[in-house]
Amino acid sequence: MYLSKEEERMLVGELGYAAQKAMEILVALGKIYDAEKLVPITSAHISGVSYANVGEDGLEFLEELASDGRVLVQTTLNPAGMDLDKWSLMGIDREFAENQLRVIDVYRRMGVKITCTCTPYLVGNEPRMGDHIAWSESSAVVYANSVIGAKTNRESGISALAAAITGRTPFYGLHLKENRQPTVEVRVPQPNGEFEFACLGMIVGRLVGDGIPLFRGILHAEPDELKALGAALASVGGVPMFHVDGITPEAGEYVDRSMERLTVTESDIKSVKEEYASEVDPDLIFLGCPHLSLMELKRIASFLAGKNVRKKLWLCCSKSVKLEADKLGITQVIEAAGGTVVCDTCPIVAPVKDLGVTAVATNSAKGAWYSRNLNNLCVRLLSTEECLREATK
Ligand code: F3S
């Protein structure tokens, strides 16, 4: 792989310990994927932040990098295992909390913005179309490639951090135009709202695996709906990017191409719900996987105004979205009803089983899938309104 003079200097350690380790990681990755060179990036986003994932060995490695490592580009952080301020109210034990705060501190020292959200594009980490970036967190990757038109592979937390420290990433995969073409055309009926977009993502993710679908038949889609679609595609399948004819920025380049075709019907979309219809009453209802936008929080507050929440209801978002919601009086309406706006974390990365949760309800296909397959919980997949009705009945 070709390396510039500066990249060579990083690799031999002339620019410090962290730059050397990071360059070793990127060169190894580049060799595996046959990258001809590294490409400069404008942004990075790092996942794998929960202490439950990082552990002591991971923390030791991060501490070593932080001895002289600093990120060279705007870099944000995925959710942690708890609300960084209100962890005791969540019922998180002190030992876990202290370890989680050590992880956060080490990222802070490296210059990473402590956003703790899976929606970096809602909190100021907004690459432009065509930018090369290095993001981990599959739902953010698919959003960046598909909706923004920036270029990123599905990085791991560590390769995204290495890219942030060096300001570069190996030039392969979705950084190359030829790998951004659709592999399968999917004819669909117009989904109705975020929930149906999420169900559609679950079906198509299963069908196309790590392919790139081009959707036809979607006449309108809000950014929040594309967020829900992408999160499901990327988790149930391994989809790194999708196109929607007439809507996403690169779709127009491929509309005349012939390719394998699939059709999804309205009844296919409705059938997803039946797969996640646990009879066990949920002890936690959560919305915000991926994290809620201000618009979504506002709609939830309108529903909850004047009602009483009778079950544990978590509405997950970034701290910066919550601050805006505070200013607009949205948080106050939600809290007056008895809901909780949870920041910095989500029920997938927080140790919810330790909090006594055994059954959940959510409107998120990704959240449902991980709750069942990773956290072994009983799951109901419901529309947003059904979740809120369940919480208030
Ligand atoms: Fe975000 Fe957690 Fe879902 S990180 S995408 S809310 S699993």
mmCIF file of C-alpha atoms and ligand atoms in Angstrom:
data_model
loop_
_atom_site.group_PDB
_atom_site.id
_atom_site.type_symbol
_atom_site.label_atom_id
_atom_site.label_comp_id
_atom_site.label_asym_id
_atom_site.label_seq_id
_atom_site.Cartn_x
_atom_site.Cartn_y
_atom_site.Cartn_z
ATOM 1 C CA MET A 1 0.000 0.000 0.000
ATOM 2 C CA TYR A 2 1.319 3.441 -0.914
ATOM 3 C CA LEU A 3 2.117 5.656 2.094
ATOM 4 C CA SER A 4 3.026 9.351 1.931
ATOM 5 C CA LYS A 5 6.169 10.607 3.706
ATOM 6 C CA GLU A 6 4.112 11.781 6.687
ATOM 7 C CA GLU A 7 2.303 8.440 6.892
ATOM 8 C CA GLU A 8 5.673 6.635 6.812
ATOM 9 C CA ARG A 9 6.846 8.837 9.686
ATOM 10 C CA MET A 10 3.752 7.931 11.674
ATOM 11 C CA LEU A 11 4.340 4.248 11.019
ATOM 12 C CA VAL A 12 7.923 4.289 12.302
ATOM 13 C CA GLY A 13 6.927 6.225 15.435
ATOM 14 C CA GLU A 14 8.440 9.634 14.590
ATOM 15 C CA LEU A 15 5.090 11.318 15.318
ATOM 16 C CA GLY A 16 4.450 9.587 18.617
ATOM 17 C CA TYR A 17 3.229 6.355 20.136
ATOM 18 C CA ALA A 18 -0.514 6.718 19.396
ATOM 19 C CA ALA A 19 0.006 7.762 15.770
ATOM 20 C CA GLN A 20 2.275 4.733 15.301
ATOM 21 C CA LYS A 21 -0.230 2.264 16.826
ATOM 22 C CA ALA A 22 -3.087 3.821 14.859
ATOM 23 C CA MET A 23 -1.115 3.678 11.611
ATOM 24 C CA GLU A 24 -0.245 0.014 12.246
ATOM 25 C CA ILE A 25 -3.971 -0.757 12.575
ATOM 26 C CA LEU A 26 -4.854 1.111 9.366
ATOM 27 C CA VAL A 27 -2.022 -0.444 7.353
ATOM 28 C CA ALA A 28 -3.036 -3.931 8.516
ATOM 29 C CA LEU A 29 -6.651 -3.213 7.513
ATOM 30 C CA GLY A 30 -5.567 -1.757 4.188
ATOM 31 C CA LYS A 31 -3.541 -4.870 3.403
ATOM 32 C CA ILE A 32 -6.464 -7.172 4.247
ATOM 33 C CA TYR A 33 -8.778 -5.247 1.906
ATOM 34 C CA ASP A 34 -6.197 -4.516 -0.803
ATOM 35 C CA ALA A 35 -6.394 -0.741 -0.397
ATOM 36 C CA GLU A 36 -3.946 1.049 -2.699
ATOM 37 C CA LYS A 37 -3.528 4.010 -0.297
ATOM 38 C CA LEU A 38 -4.990 5.926 2.619
ATOM 39 C CA VAL A 39 -7.453 8.775 2.076
ATOM 40 C CA PRO A 40 -7.861 11.890 4.276
ATOM 41 C CA ILE A 41 -11.088 12.024 6.298
ATOM 42 C CA THR A 42 -13.143 14.948 7.592
ATOM 43 C CA SER A 43 -14.972 13.193 10.434
ATOM 44 C CA ALA A 44 -14.942 10.123 12.688
ATOM 45 C CA HIS A 45 -17.505 8.484 14.960
ATOM 46 C CA ILE A 46 -16.570 5.859 17.550
ATOM 47 C CA SER A 47 -18.759 3.018 18.870
ATOM 48 C CA GLY A 48 -18.125 0.355 21.514
ATOM 49 C CA VAL A 49 -18.155 2.871 24.373
ATOM 50 C CA SER A 50 -20.017 0.939 27.075
ATOM 51 C CA TYR A 51 -17.689 -0.334 29.794
ATOM 52 C CA ALA A 52 -19.502 -3.674 29.330
ATOM 53 C CA ASN A 53 -17.888 -3.854 25.852
ATOM 54 C CA VAL A 54 -14.572 -2.145 26.557
ATOM 55 C CA GLY A 55 -13.585 -3.989 29.764
ATOM 56 C CA GLU A 56 -10.264 -3.550 31.602
ATOM 57 C CA ASP A 57 -8.071 -4.739 28.704
ATOM 58 C CA GLY A 58 -9.719 -2.329 26.286
ATOM 59 C CA LEU A 59 -9.423 0.498 28.789
ATOM 60 C CA GLU A 60 -5.712 -0.182 29.248
ATOM 61 C CA PHE A 61 -5.185 0.001 25.456
ATOM 62 C CA LEU A 62 -7.141 3.283 25.271
ATOM 63 C CA GLU A 63 -5.079 4.718 28.158
ATOM 64 C CA GLU A 64 -1.887 3.904 26.239
ATOM 65 C CA LEU A 65 -3.193 5.676 23.133
ATOM 66 C CA ALA A 66 -4.233 8.680 25.232
ATOM 67 C CA SER A 67 -0.655 9.091 26.532
ATOM 68 C CA ASP A 68 0.104 11.208 23.436
ATOM 69 C CA GLY A 69 -2.796 10.589 21.017
ATOM 70 C CA ARG A 70 -5.162 13.374 19.949
ATOM 71 C CA VAL A 71 -7.820 13.194 17.231
ATOM 72 C CA LEU A 72 -7.109 15.265 14.099
ATOM 73 C CA VAL A 73 -10.709 15.564 12.839
ATOM 74 C CA GLN A 74 -14.130 16.161 14.374
ATOM 75 C CA THR A 75 -14.813 12.944 16.316
ATOM 76 C CA THR A 76 -17.965 11.992 18.205
ATOM 77 C CA LEU A 77 -18.826 9.151 20.561
ATOM 78 C CA ASN A 78 -21.602 6.533 20.504
ATOM 79 C CA PRO A 79 -23.854 5.833 23.532
ATOM 80 C CA ALA A 80 -22.281 4.640 26.766
ATOM 81 C CA GLY A 81 -23.674 2.111 29.247
ATOM 82 C CA MET A 82 -25.487 4.750 31.318
ATOM 83 C CA ASP A 83 -26.651 8.350 31.548
ATOM 84 C CA LEU A 84 -23.365 10.038 32.469
ATOM 85 C CA ASP A 85 -25.047 12.364 34.983
ATOM 86 C CA LYS A 86 -28.147 10.518 36.197
ATOM 87 C CA TRP A 87 -26.719 7.002 36.380
ATOM 88 C CA SER A 88 -27.747 6.481 39.993
ATOM 89 C CA LEU A 89 -31.381 7.371 39.144
ATOM 90 C CA MET A 90 -31.209 4.660 36.461
ATOM 91 C CA GLY A 91 -30.223 2.137 39.148
ATOM 92 C CA ILE A 92 -26.690 1.600 37.769
ATOM 93 C CA ASP A 93 -24.258 0.343 40.417
ATOM 94 C CA ARG A 94 -21.354 2.518 41.526
ATOM 95 C CA GLU A 95 -18.575 0.217 40.349
ATOM 96 C CA PHE A 96 -19.939 0.060 36.776
ATOM 97 C CA ALA A 97 -20.490 3.832 36.802
ATOM 98 C CA GLU A 98 -16.942 4.591 37.919
ATOM 99 C CA ASN A 99 -15.480 2.342 35.250
ATOM 100 C CA GLN A 100 -17.743 3.843 32.584
ATOM 101 C CA LEU A 101 -16.615 7.346 33.575
ATOM 102 C CA ARG A 102 -12.959 6.235 33.220
ATOM 103 C CA VAL A 103 -13.693 5.190 29.624
ATOM 104 C CA ILE A 104 -15.339 8.552 28.903
ATOM 105 C CA ASP A 105 -12.451 10.444 30.479
ATOM 106 C CA VAL A 106 -9.865 8.735 28.292
ATOM 107 C CA TYR A 107 -11.782 9.641 25.120
ATOM 108 C CA ARG A 108 -12.157 13.216 26.373
ATOM 109 C CA ARG A 109 -8.382 13.482 26.841
ATOM 110 C CA MET A 110 -7.903 12.452 23.204
ATOM 111 C CA GLY A 111 -10.138 15.325 22.062
ATOM 112 C CA VAL A 112 -13.223 13.238 21.252
ATOM 113 C CA LYS A 113 -16.542 15.086 21.717
ATOM 114 C CA ILE A 114 -18.512 13.334 24.447
ATOM 115 C CA THR A 115 -21.762 13.267 22.498
ATOM 116 C CA CYS A 116 -22.733 9.704 23.487
ATOM 117 C CA THR A 117 -25.253 9.321 20.710
ATOM 118 C CA CYS A 118 -25.766 7.037 17.720
ATOM 119 C CA THR A 119 -27.086 10.026 15.737
ATOM 120 C CA PRO A 120 -23.931 12.152 15.386
ATOM 121 C CA TYR A 121 -25.514 13.843 12.345
ATOM 122 C CA LEU A 122 -28.124 15.395 14.706
ATOM 123 C CA VAL A 123 -25.524 16.904 17.051
ATOM 124 C CA GLY A 124 -23.211 18.779 14.694
ATOM 125 C CA ASN A 125 -21.083 15.994 13.199
ATOM 126 C CA GLU A 126 -22.498 16.609 9.742
ATOM 127 C CA PRO A 127 -20.216 15.597 6.881
ATOM 128 C CA ARG A 128 -20.961 16.915 3.400
ATOM 129 C CA MET A 129 -21.877 14.847 0.375
ATOM 130 C CA GLY A 130 -18.775 13.169 -1.064
ATOM 131 C CA ASP A 131 -16.684 13.539 2.122
ATOM 132 C CA HIS A 132 -14.594 10.545 3.132
ATOM 133 C CA ILE A 133 -15.270 9.757 6.795
ATOM 134 C CA ALA A 134 -14.628 6.875 9.231
ATOM 135 C CA TRP A 135 -17.709 6.026 11.242
ATOM 136 C CA SER A 136 -18.569 3.008 13.306
ATOM 137 C CA GLU A 137 -22.131 2.324 14.599
ATOM 138 C CA SER A 138 -24.006 0.595 11.793
ATOM 139 C CA SER A 139 -27.112 2.822 11.922
ATOM 140 C CA ALA A 140 -24.993 5.972 11.596
ATOM 141 C CA VAL A 141 -22.867 4.442 8.812
ATOM 142 C CA VAL A 142 -25.897 3.544 6.699
ATOM 143 C CA TYR A 143 -27.401 7.022 7.274
ATOM 144 C CA ALA A 144 -24.150 8.778 6.320
ATOM 145 C CA ASN A 145 -23.703 6.773 3.119
ATOM 146 C CA SER A 146 -27.323 6.746 2.029
ATOM 147 C CA VAL A 147 -28.973 9.962 3.204
ATOM 148 C CA ILE A 148 -25.984 12.332 3.426
ATOM 149 C CA GLY A 149 -23.929 10.851 0.578
ATOM 150 C CA ALA A 150 -20.696 10.836 2.621
ATOM 151 C CA LYS A 151 -18.423 7.808 2.205
ATOM 152 C CA THR A 152 -17.594 5.398 4.984
ATOM 153 C CA ASN A 153 -17.055 1.702 5.521
ATOM 154 C CA ARG A 154 -18.606 -0.028 8.533
ATOM 155 C CA GLU A 155 -15.701 0.702 10.868
ATOM 156 C CA SER A 156 -15.140 -0.898 14.252
ATOM 157 C CA GLY A 157 -14.687 1.377 17.251
ATOM 158 C CA ILE A 158 -10.939 0.839 17.148
ATOM 159 C CA SER A 159 -10.460 1.420 13.397
ATOM 160 C CA ALA A 160 -12.576 4.599 13.639
ATOM 161 C CA LEU A 161 -10.368 5.809 16.514
ATOM 162 C CA ALA A 162 -7.206 4.962 14.548
ATOM 163 C CA ALA A 163 -8.588 6.954 11.604
ATOM 164 C CA ALA A 164 -9.405 9.885 13.913
ATOM 165 C CA ILE A 165 -5.862 9.924 15.359
ATOM 166 C CA THR A 166 -4.159 9.845 11.944
ATOM 167 C CA GLY A 167 -6.826 11.758 9.984
ATOM 168 C CA ARG A 168 -6.909 8.976 7.364
ATOM 169 C CA THR A 169 -8.610 5.723 6.476
ATOM 170 C CA PRO A 170 -7.778 2.937 3.975
ATOM 171 C CA PHE A 171 -9.193 3.656 0.514
ATOM 172 C CA TYR A 172 -11.357 0.623 -0.229
ATOM 173 C CA GLY A 173 -14.986 -0.548 -0.064
ATOM 174 C CA LEU A 174 -17.556 2.240 0.033
ATOM 175 C CA HIS A 175 -14.915 4.921 -0.482
ATOM 176 C CA LEU A 176 -14.830 3.729 -4.111
ATOM 177 C CA LYS A 177 -17.689 4.756 -6.392
ATOM 178 C CA GLU A 178 -17.995 1.313 -8.015
ATOM 179 C CA ASN A 179 -18.816 -0.270 -4.650
ATOM 180 C CA ARG A 180 -21.712 2.112 -3.964
ATOM 181 C CA GLN A 181 -23.907 0.724 -6.735
ATOM 182 C CA PRO A 182 -27.158 -1.047 -5.819
ATOM 183 C CA THR A 183 -27.059 -4.834 -5.967
ATOM 184 C CA VAL A 184 -30.817 -5.479 -5.858
ATOM 185 C CA GLU A 185 -33.936 -3.511 -6.788
ATOM 186 C CA VAL A 186 -36.727 -3.742 -4.209
ATOM 187 C CA ARG A 187 -40.261 -2.731 -5.223
ATOM 188 C CA VAL A 188 -42.267 -1.679 -2.181
ATOM 189 C CA PRO A 189 -45.565 -0.023 -1.256
ATOM 190 C CA GLN A 190 -45.277 3.428 0.381
ATOM 191 C CA PRO A 191 -44.607 2.736 4.099
ATOM 192 C CA ASN A 192 -46.711 4.720 6.529
ATOM 193 C CA GLY A 193 -44.572 6.419 9.213
ATOM 194 C CA GLU A 194 -41.326 5.476 10.968
ATOM 195 C CA PHE A 195 -42.642 2.194 12.287
ATOM 196 C CA GLU A 196 -43.488 0.787 8.853
ATOM 197 C CA PHE A 197 -40.151 2.031 7.492
ATOM 198 C CA ALA A 198 -38.475 0.074 10.311
ATOM 199 C CA CYS A 199 -40.496 -3.074 9.525
ATOM 200 C CA LEU A 200 -39.593 -2.725 5.853
ATOM 201 C CA GLY A 201 -35.919 -2.500 6.856
ATOM 202 C CA MET A 202 -36.216 -5.684 8.864
ATOM 203 C CA ILE A 203 -37.672 -7.653 5.934
ATOM 204 C CA VAL A 204 -35.263 -6.326 3.336
ATOM 205 C CA GLY A 205 -32.246 -6.635 5.655
ATOM 206 C CA ARG A 206 -33.000 -10.332 5.927
ATOM 207 C CA LEU A 207 -33.381 -10.715 2.171
ATOM 208 C CA VAL A 208 -30.331 -8.787 0.978
ATOM 209 C CA GLY A 209 -27.781 -9.481 3.771
ATOM 210 C CA ASP A 210 -24.873 -7.117 3.138
ATOM 211 C CA GLY A 211 -26.098 -6.034 -0.305
ATOM 212 C CA ILE A 212 -27.138 -2.510 -1.327
ATOM 213 C CA PRO A 213 -30.877 -2.213 -2.066
ATOM 214 C CA LEU A 214 -32.398 0.349 -4.418
ATOM 215 C CA PHE A 215 -35.990 0.984 -3.263
ATOM 216 C CA ARG A 216 -38.665 1.867 -5.796
ATOM 217 C CA GLY A 217 -42.182 2.888 -4.808
ATOM 218 C CA ILE A 218 -41.350 5.216 -1.902
ATOM 219 C CA LEU A 219 -42.732 8.593 -2.899
ATOM 220 C CA HIS A 220 -41.921 10.505 0.256
ATOM 221 C CA ALA A 221 -39.715 9.875 3.283
ATOM 222 C CA GLU A 222 -38.733 12.092 6.211
ATOM 223 C CA PRO A 223 -35.145 11.927 7.517
ATOM 224 C CA ASP A 224 -36.442 10.217 10.706
ATOM 225 C CA GLU A 225 -38.136 7.563 8.568
ATOM 226 C CA LEU A 226 -34.920 6.927 6.637
ATOM 227 C CA LYS A 227 -33.122 6.724 10.009
ATOM 228 C CA ALA A 228 -35.500 3.943 11.099
ATOM 229 C CA LEU A 229 -35.240 2.133 7.749
ATOM 230 C CA GLY A 230 -31.429 2.228 7.737
ATOM 231 C CA ALA A 231 -31.052 1.086 11.352
ATOM 232 C CA ALA A 232 -33.143 -2.025 10.657
ATOM 233 C CA LEU A 233 -31.385 -2.792 7.354
ATOM 234 C CA ALA A 234 -27.980 -2.478 8.984
ATOM 235 C CA SER A 235 -28.712 -4.582 12.059
ATOM 236 C CA VAL A 236 -30.954 -7.377 10.811
ATOM 237 C CA GLY A 237 -28.890 -7.531 7.619
ATOM 238 C CA GLY A 238 -25.441 -6.040 7.229
ATOM 239 C CA VAL A 239 -26.519 -3.336 4.775
ATOM 240 C CA PRO A 240 -23.969 -0.485 4.643
ATOM 241 C CA MET A 241 -25.944 1.723 2.239
ATOM 242 C CA PHE A 242 -29.288 1.957 0.447
ATOM 243 C CA HIS A 243 -30.788 4.079 -2.301
ATOM 244 C CA VAL A 244 -34.355 5.340 -2.631
ATOM 245 C CA ASP A 245 -35.368 6.265 -6.159
ATOM 246 C CA GLY A 246 -36.127 9.992 -6.310
ATOM 247 C CA ILE A 247 -35.091 10.652 -2.703
ATOM 248 C CA THR A 248 -31.524 9.730 -1.679
ATOM 249 C CA PRO A 249 -28.698 11.711 -3.299
ATOM 250 C CA GLU A 250 -26.967 9.010 -5.361
ATOM 251 C CA ALA A 251 -30.040 6.985 -6.422
ATOM 252 C CA GLY A 252 -30.450 8.854 -9.720
ATOM 253 C CA GLU A 253 -27.140 7.492 -10.992
ATOM 254 C CA TYR A 254 -28.485 3.940 -11.012
ATOM 255 C CA VAL A 255 -32.170 4.097 -11.972
ATOM 256 C CA ASP A 256 -31.644 2.683 -15.473
ATOM 257 C CA ARG A 257 -29.452 -0.207 -14.412
ATOM 258 C CA SER A 258 -30.855 -3.753 -14.580
ATOM 259 C CA MET A 259 -30.366 -5.957 -11.552
ATOM 260 C CA GLU A 260 -32.003 -8.688 -9.476
ATOM 261 C CA ARG A 261 -35.533 -7.711 -8.383
ATOM 262 C CA LEU A 262 -37.533 -8.332 -5.229
ATOM 263 C CA THR A 263 -41.022 -7.267 -4.242
ATOM 264 C CA VAL A 264 -42.248 -6.561 -0.720
ATOM 265 C CA THR A 265 -45.991 -6.284 -0.081
ATOM 266 C CA GLU A 266 -48.047 -4.485 2.540
ATOM 267 C CA SER A 267 -48.864 -7.781 4.209
ATOM 268 C CA ASP A 268 -45.115 -8.640 4.397
ATOM 269 C CA ILE A 269 -44.603 -5.353 6.273
ATOM 270 C CA LYS A 270 -47.501 -6.042 8.637
ATOM 271 C CA SER A 271 -46.308 -9.611 9.317
ATOM 272 C CA VAL A 272 -43.087 -8.376 11.006
ATOM 273 C CA LYS A 273 -45.102 -7.220 13.998
ATOM 274 C CA GLU A 274 -46.498 -10.720 14.520
ATOM 275 C CA GLU A 275 -42.991 -12.137 14.892
ATOM 276 C CA TYR A 276 -42.413 -9.870 17.884
ATOM 277 C CA ALA A 277 -45.657 -10.240 19.795
ATOM 278 C CA SER A 278 -44.518 -11.493 23.204
ATOM 279 C CA GLU A 279 -47.390 -12.253 25.566
ATOM 280 C CA VAL A 280 -45.309 -11.164 28.560
ATOM 281 C CA ASP A 281 -46.269 -7.692 29.735
ATOM 282 C CA PRO A 282 -43.379 -5.274 29.097
ATOM 283 C CA ASP A 283 -41.672 -3.836 32.174
ATOM 284 C CA LEU A 284 -39.818 -1.303 30.018
ATOM 285 C CA ILE A 285 -41.116 0.549 26.967
ATOM 286 C CA PHE A 286 -38.469 2.383 24.985
ATOM 287 C CA LEU A 287 -38.450 4.710 22.006
ATOM 288 C CA GLY A 288 -35.304 6.180 20.471
ATOM 289 C CA CYS A 289 -33.302 3.452 18.756
ATOM 290 C CA PRO A 290 -31.600 5.177 16.977
ATOM 291 C CA HIS A 291 -31.751 8.179 19.300
ATOM 292 C CA LEU A 292 -34.771 10.457 18.924
ATOM 293 C CA SER A 293 -34.671 13.706 16.994
ATOM 294 C CA LEU A 294 -36.237 16.870 18.416
ATOM 295 C CA MET A 295 -39.199 16.418 16.074
ATOM 296 C CA GLU A 296 -39.816 12.879 17.349
ATOM 297 C CA LEU A 297 -39.619 14.015 20.991
ATOM 298 C CA LYS A 298 -42.067 16.787 20.223
ATOM 299 C CA ARG A 299 -44.621 14.345 18.762
ATOM 300 C CA ILE A 300 -44.234 12.063 21.797
ATOM 301 C CA ALA A 301 -44.784 15.014 24.144
ATOM 302 C CA SER A 302 -47.980 15.943 22.278
ATOM 303 C CA PHE A 303 -49.294 12.431 22.825
ATOM 304 C CA LEU A 304 -48.316 12.351 26.503
ATOM 305 C CA ALA A 305 -49.614 15.824 27.414
ATOM 306 C CA GLY A 306 -52.089 15.488 30.286
ATOM 307 C CA LYS A 307 -51.759 11.678 30.493
ATOM 308 C CA ASN A 308 -50.243 9.426 33.178
ATOM 309 C CA VAL A 309 -47.425 7.023 32.376
ATOM 310 C CA ARG A 310 -47.939 3.850 34.426
ATOM 311 C CA LYS A 311 -44.980 1.762 33.210
ATOM 312 C CA LYS A 312 -41.288 2.523 32.899
ATOM 313 C CA LEU A 313 -41.006 4.601 29.692
ATOM 314 C CA TRP A 314 -37.557 5.533 28.376
ATOM 315 C CA LEU A 315 -37.243 8.079 25.598
ATOM 316 C CA CYS A 316 -33.619 7.918 24.471
ATOM 317 C CA CYS A 317 -31.843 10.842 22.848
ATOM 318 C CA SER A 318 -28.599 12.773 22.923
ATOM 319 C CA LYS A 319 -27.953 15.345 25.591
ATOM 320 C CA SER A 320 -27.855 18.073 22.985
ATOM 321 C CA VAL A 321 -31.337 17.173 21.664
ATOM 322 C CA LYS A 322 -32.600 17.054 25.255
ATOM 323 C CA LEU A 323 -31.211 20.541 25.910
ATOM 324 C CA GLU A 324 -33.201 21.863 22.955
ATOM 325 C CA ALA A 325 -36.259 19.975 24.207
ATOM 326 C CA ASP A 326 -35.765 21.542 27.665
ATOM 327 C CA LYS A 327 -35.770 25.032 26.135
ATOM 328 C CA LEU A 328 -39.002 24.333 24.276
ATOM 329 C CA GLY A 329 -40.769 22.867 27.321
ATOM 330 C CA ILE A 330 -40.975 19.411 25.669
ATOM 331 C CA THR A 331 -39.055 17.571 28.415
ATOM 332 C CA GLN A 332 -41.258 19.125 31.078
ATOM 333 C CA VAL A 333 -44.433 17.799 29.403
ATOM 334 C CA ILE A 334 -42.925 14.303 29.154
ATOM 335 C CA GLU A 335 -41.709 14.316 32.751
ATOM 336 C CA ALA A 336 -45.004 15.682 34.072
ATOM 337 C CA ALA A 337 -46.705 12.667 32.485
ATOM 338 C CA GLY A 338 -44.180 10.321 34.131
ATOM 339 C CA GLY A 339 -41.912 9.471 31.159
ATOM 340 C CA THR A 340 -38.121 9.633 31.421
ATOM 341 C CA VAL A 341 -35.871 11.281 28.859
ATOM 342 C CA VAL A 342 -32.728 9.137 28.993
ATOM 343 C CA CYS A 343 -29.491 10.567 27.571
ATOM 344 C CA ASP A 344 -26.072 9.134 26.639
ATOM 345 C CA THR A 345 -27.264 5.513 26.515
ATOM 346 C CA CYS A 346 -29.966 3.092 25.345
ATOM 347 C CA PRO A 347 -31.537 -0.167 26.567
ATOM 348 C CA ILE A 348 -29.261 -2.216 24.327
ATOM 349 C CA VAL A 349 -25.916 -0.961 25.645
ATOM 350 C CA ALA A 350 -27.049 -0.281 29.244
ATOM 351 C CA PRO A 351 -27.101 -3.343 31.541
ATOM 352 C CA VAL A 352 -30.946 -3.429 31.652
ATOM 353 C CA LYS A 353 -31.136 -7.017 32.888
ATOM 354 C CA ASP A 354 -29.288 -5.931 36.042
ATOM 355 C CA LEU A 355 -32.069 -3.357 36.458
ATOM 356 C CA GLY A 356 -34.647 -6.151 36.596
ATOM 357 C CA VAL A 357 -35.977 -5.792 33.029
ATOM 358 C CA THR A 358 -37.204 -9.043 31.447
ATOM 359 C CA ALA A 359 -39.664 -7.850 28.792
ATOM 360 C CA VAL A 360 -39.683 -4.753 26.600
ATOM 361 C CA ALA A 361 -41.861 -3.036 24.025
ATOM 362 C CA THR A 362 -40.414 -0.747 21.353
ATOM 363 C CA ASN A 363 -41.185 0.753 17.958
ATOM 364 C CA SER A 364 -37.637 0.053 16.752
ATOM 365 C CA ALA A 365 -36.917 -2.979 14.572
ATOM 366 C CA LYS A 366 -33.237 -2.725 15.524
ATOM 367 C CA GLY A 367 -34.106 -2.378 19.208
ATOM 368 C CA ALA A 368 -36.453 -5.368 19.040
ATOM 369 C CA TRP A 369 -33.912 -7.504 17.229
ATOM 370 C CA TYR A 370 -31.069 -6.767 19.682
ATOM 371 C CA SER A 371 -33.312 -6.988 22.748
ATOM 372 C CA ARG A 372 -34.254 -10.506 21.735
ATOM 373 C CA ASN A 373 -31.008 -11.789 20.217
ATOM 374 C CA LEU A 374 -28.399 -10.035 22.342
ATOM 375 C CA ASN A 375 -30.142 -9.329 25.647
ATOM 376 C CA ASN A 376 -32.500 -12.374 25.629
ATOM 377 C CA LEU A 377 -35.561 -10.337 26.544
ATOM 378 C CA CYS A 378 -39.218 -10.935 25.644
ATOM 379 C CA VAL A 379 -40.131 -8.345 23.017
ATOM 380 C CA ARG A 380 -43.198 -6.633 21.593
ATOM 381 C CA LEU A 381 -42.699 -4.600 18.437
ATOM 382 C CA LEU A 382 -45.396 -1.902 18.315
ATOM 383 C CA SER A 383 -45.969 1.375 16.526
ATOM 384 C CA THR A 384 -44.976 4.561 18.366
ATOM 385 C CA GLU A 385 -48.563 5.275 19.308
ATOM 386 C CA GLU A 386 -49.165 1.711 20.487
ATOM 387 C CA CYS A 387 -46.031 1.917 22.665
ATOM 388 C CA LEU A 388 -47.269 5.135 24.228
ATOM 389 C CA ARG A 389 -50.767 3.723 24.740
ATOM 390 C CA GLU A 390 -49.194 0.662 26.413
ATOM 391 C CA ALA A 391 -47.194 2.962 28.711
ATOM 392 C CA THR A 392 -50.239 4.989 29.714
ATOM 393 C CA LYS A 393 -52.921 2.319 30.027
HETATM 394 FE FE1 F3S B 1 -28.511 3.640 19.107
HETATM 395 FE FE2 F3S B 1 -28.586 1.884 21.023
HETATM 396 FE FE3 F3S B 1 -30.169 1.645 18.981
HETATM 397 S S1 F3S B 1 -26.787 2.784 20.182
HETATM 398 S S2 F3S B 1 -29.093 2.531 17.275
HETATM 399 S S3 F3S B 1 -30.195 3.319 20.476
HETATM 400 S S4 F3S B 1 -28.995 0.016 19.901
#
